Amino acid sequence: MATYIGRRLVLLPIVAFGVTVLIFALLQFLAPEMRAAAFITNPNQLNALPAIIQKYGLDKPVHIQYVNWLREVFLRGNLGWSQTARQPVRQAIGSFFPATLELTMYSFIPIMIIGVWLGTAAAVHRDKAIDHVSRVFSISFRSLPSFVWGLLILMILYGRLNWFPPGRLSLEQDLFVRSGQFHFYTHVMTIDALLNGELWIFLDAVRHLAGPVLTLTMIRDWTSR
Amino acid sequence: MNWTRSALALLVLTLALTLVGTGIAQGQATRNPDTLVLVRFGDPETLDPAYSYDTASSEIILWHVYETLIFFNGGSTGQFVPMLATQVPSVRNGGISMDGKTYTFRLRSGVKFHDGSTMTVEDVKYSLLRFMFMDRDGGPSWILLSPILGVEGTRDDKGALDAALFNKANQAIKTSGDTISITLESPYAPFLSIMAQWSMVVNRKWAIAQDDWNGTPLGVAKLNNPAKPEDTKLFSQGNGTGPFKLAQWDRQGRQAILERNTTYWRAPAKLARVVYRVVEDFGPRRLMIQQGDADIVSVNRTEQSQVEGVQGVRVIDDLPQLVMTGIYMNLKIDTSGGNPDVGSGRLDGNGVPADFFADVNVRRGVAYAFDYNTTIRDCNRGKAIVGRGAIPAGMFGYNPNQRWFTTDRARAEAAFREARGGQVWANGFKFSVAFNSGNTTRQCTAQVLKSNLEALNPKFKVDVRGVTWAQYLSLYRQSKLPMWIIGWAADYPDADNFVTPFQHSKGTYGSAQGYTNAEVDKLIVDARNETDAAKRRAIYFKLSEIAFNDITTIYLQPVGFQVMRSWVRGWYNNPAFFGPYVYPMSKS
């Protein structure tokens, strides 16, 4: 076991190196203008295409671009700028992680309880009703992409019933946690709410978590049957 | 097993009841009456007024956090009212020099920044210079550089900063007492429109304290062309004179929050707070306006029917906007390297040669063949008008009586028969019309054009091709596309900002189309420098006439609409706005 882990650890940098080279090589199939698309986002900026290509060295030989990238990553710890998160990639990963963790935490419990229960029930009552029903659901849930379930749940539980709204908090609660009267210990909203002793924030956060948790539970449970 | 099941059921039930208890819809009572919530589909790129060149950014900061020297009068794009200046300069009041080159603004006294300090002319000068010399690639700085210094950028072809420019700019902008005067390179008629939109005033002392540009020539190198938006200190914080303060831009939560400025120089805003949120999918955005959690949402024309008839939601349609969609014909196609959009690259019925559209008869044939009414009805839900040249309807310089193309099959056929001595008609052709994929309106437009052309002659073949934005950039730069459809939104509300990109040989589209007409280039510059309105209008009329005679681009002007809760009050439209002007707005 130890040798296995050791071997994997030794191989890891080589694999990582190979992957970066491969990705870099693949990106070279895109013209410099195409790689400039992250910076030129509307027609009014079209005149700046040559300047952008020059600024980021997008038309330089591939090995020079690769060395530039390596230098940024290893010497400056710069993983790049995320155009979607509007912040450096490293910072983006850090800021989105607590929400991901929270969602995983809450969906883990129902997925385990219901999933294990369903799996056991189906195995014990093989070819009985419960087995068939869970199989049918398993296949149908798996065949639909998660965002479809997400939208359905939003339509019914938010659009129709207004139980589980999207986002992390409602407006009033959101403004409260930003007002300075609320301390962020972990950035996991439900935990911070309890640590601050603000039960109403906790309940609101749970209300906003319910939709995504339900979506994940439905998909994971049936598909992990 | 039974016990677990009932325990589970009980748990779920309790949870559900708790949640329902807190979440019952509050009927039609106004939600969050002192907060306006706008839900958009794209994040702002930055909140720095010198870096921002996208609608999502400008919508938040412009006239809310930062204000300009002058402002648009109501819904007009050509008439102005004072804002941070006490009057709108004119030749009559001495604000514009007789030679049309020097503009003098007297600053309003007692205007305070959000940190309580008083605005001075030095702040205005600092802001204008900062805007010009940040000059990031693909940024808005050219808008001031061009009239004031007569250059489009601050760097040479190799990216080196032109050191002499700063001194020149420093000379061109002079302060004295409470006045600031700006001397232009040559008379530039659109200058007031530019000042109404791009003269945002930032707090100089505060910016320097934030380690932003220190205001000296030596600091310009550090200010110039930052590598990333976050490299500027005003990226996510602001300090202006506007009716709202920037409270927070939460990029993780994807929202920007503005709070009322209680020491505003006019009466404080009616709303206490403005929240700009980003929700990319239309589904949730629609649900949010339905539930009243959003007050104003972005909706595409194709999604419009889904927000109509929703209780408590108002759709305001037929709003003029300064946007023009073009169908561009390329007079100098790069047919090399097996370009798939030109087929064989020869006029043999299976392709088109590089100079196919260089023959004006071909272009006229296309313009007469195109079914304008069907396109507007089927692709734009009836909400577009045919442009009579590059200048949008309603703008100064637009000529409603300019002769223009209408669908006329006989004329289309005659023009194609005449093209290239009859070869086009005899041999036929094949090429592609490109549109940016995902834009269903433009896809539909391309398909209408395809069917119109193919109906003329069985030897005419047109492919409709969707290209991603990244592909488009590449094809555009190499001039590979024979024909394509894309839009243009005004940088500032003036005809110059339309004739230049569309008709000038060095303009964004003119250059990509290989269109050169020396007379056009001269007229565009003449119109810029002409300060007599009547003469200026006559030049624009002439340019539209040439647009008709030379027909290189077919113009369609889409009409806009807004979707908001009916409890929103005080909203009004100005085509020059990047988003709702929130200061006069309220909820009830």
PDB file of C-alpha atoms in Angstrom, chain B residues 38 49 95 136 188 223 260 276 295 299 302 343 347 350 398 424 437 514 531 533 544 551 583:
ATOM      1  CA  LEU B  38     -32.588  44.676 -10.765  1.00  0.00           C
ATOM      2  CA  PRO B  49     -15.209  54.493 -14.415  1.00  0.00           C
ATOM      3  CA  GLY B  95     -18.952  78.386 -22.706  1.00  0.00           C
ATOM      4  CA  ARG B 136      -6.532  49.808 -21.295  1.00  0.00           C
ATOM      5  CA  TYR B 188     -15.612  68.360 -32.425  1.00  0.00           C
ATOM      6  CA  LEU B 223      -1.721  53.833 -14.494  1.00  0.00           C
ATOM      7  CA  ARG B 260     -28.637  56.234  -0.600  1.00  0.00           C
ATOM      8  CA  TYR B 276     -28.014  44.661  -8.990  1.00  0.00           C
ATOM      9  CA  ASP B 295     -38.392  44.725  -9.605  1.00  0.00           C
ATOM     10  CA  VAL B 299     -35.619  39.701 -20.929  1.00  0.00           C
ATOM     11  CA  THR B 302     -37.732  35.909 -27.864  1.00  0.00           C
ATOM     12  CA  GLY B 343     -16.919  27.445 -51.552  1.00  0.00           C
ATOM     13  CA  LEU B 347     -17.604  32.261 -59.767  1.00  0.00           C
ATOM     14  CA  ASN B 350     -19.994  26.560 -56.305  1.00  0.00           C
ATOM     15  CA  TYR B 398     -31.170  60.888 -39.547  1.00  0.00           C
ATOM     16  CA  VAL B 424     -23.329  36.044 -61.896  1.00  0.00           C
ATOM     17  CA  SER B 437     -24.718  31.502 -32.662  1.00  0.00           C
ATOM     18  CA  GLY B 514     -12.699  46.453 -47.378  1.00  0.00           C
ATOM     19  CA  THR B 531     -20.215  73.292 -35.450  1.00  0.00           C
ATOM     20  CA  ALA B 533     -25.969  72.322 -36.904  1.00  0.00           C
ATOM     21  CA  SER B 544     -26.824  58.425 -45.885  1.00  0.00           C
ATOM     22  CA  ILE B 551     -24.998  49.940 -50.382  1.00  0.00           C
ATOM     23  CA  TYR B 583     -32.464  58.670  -8.759  1.00  0.00           C
TER      24      TYR B 583
END
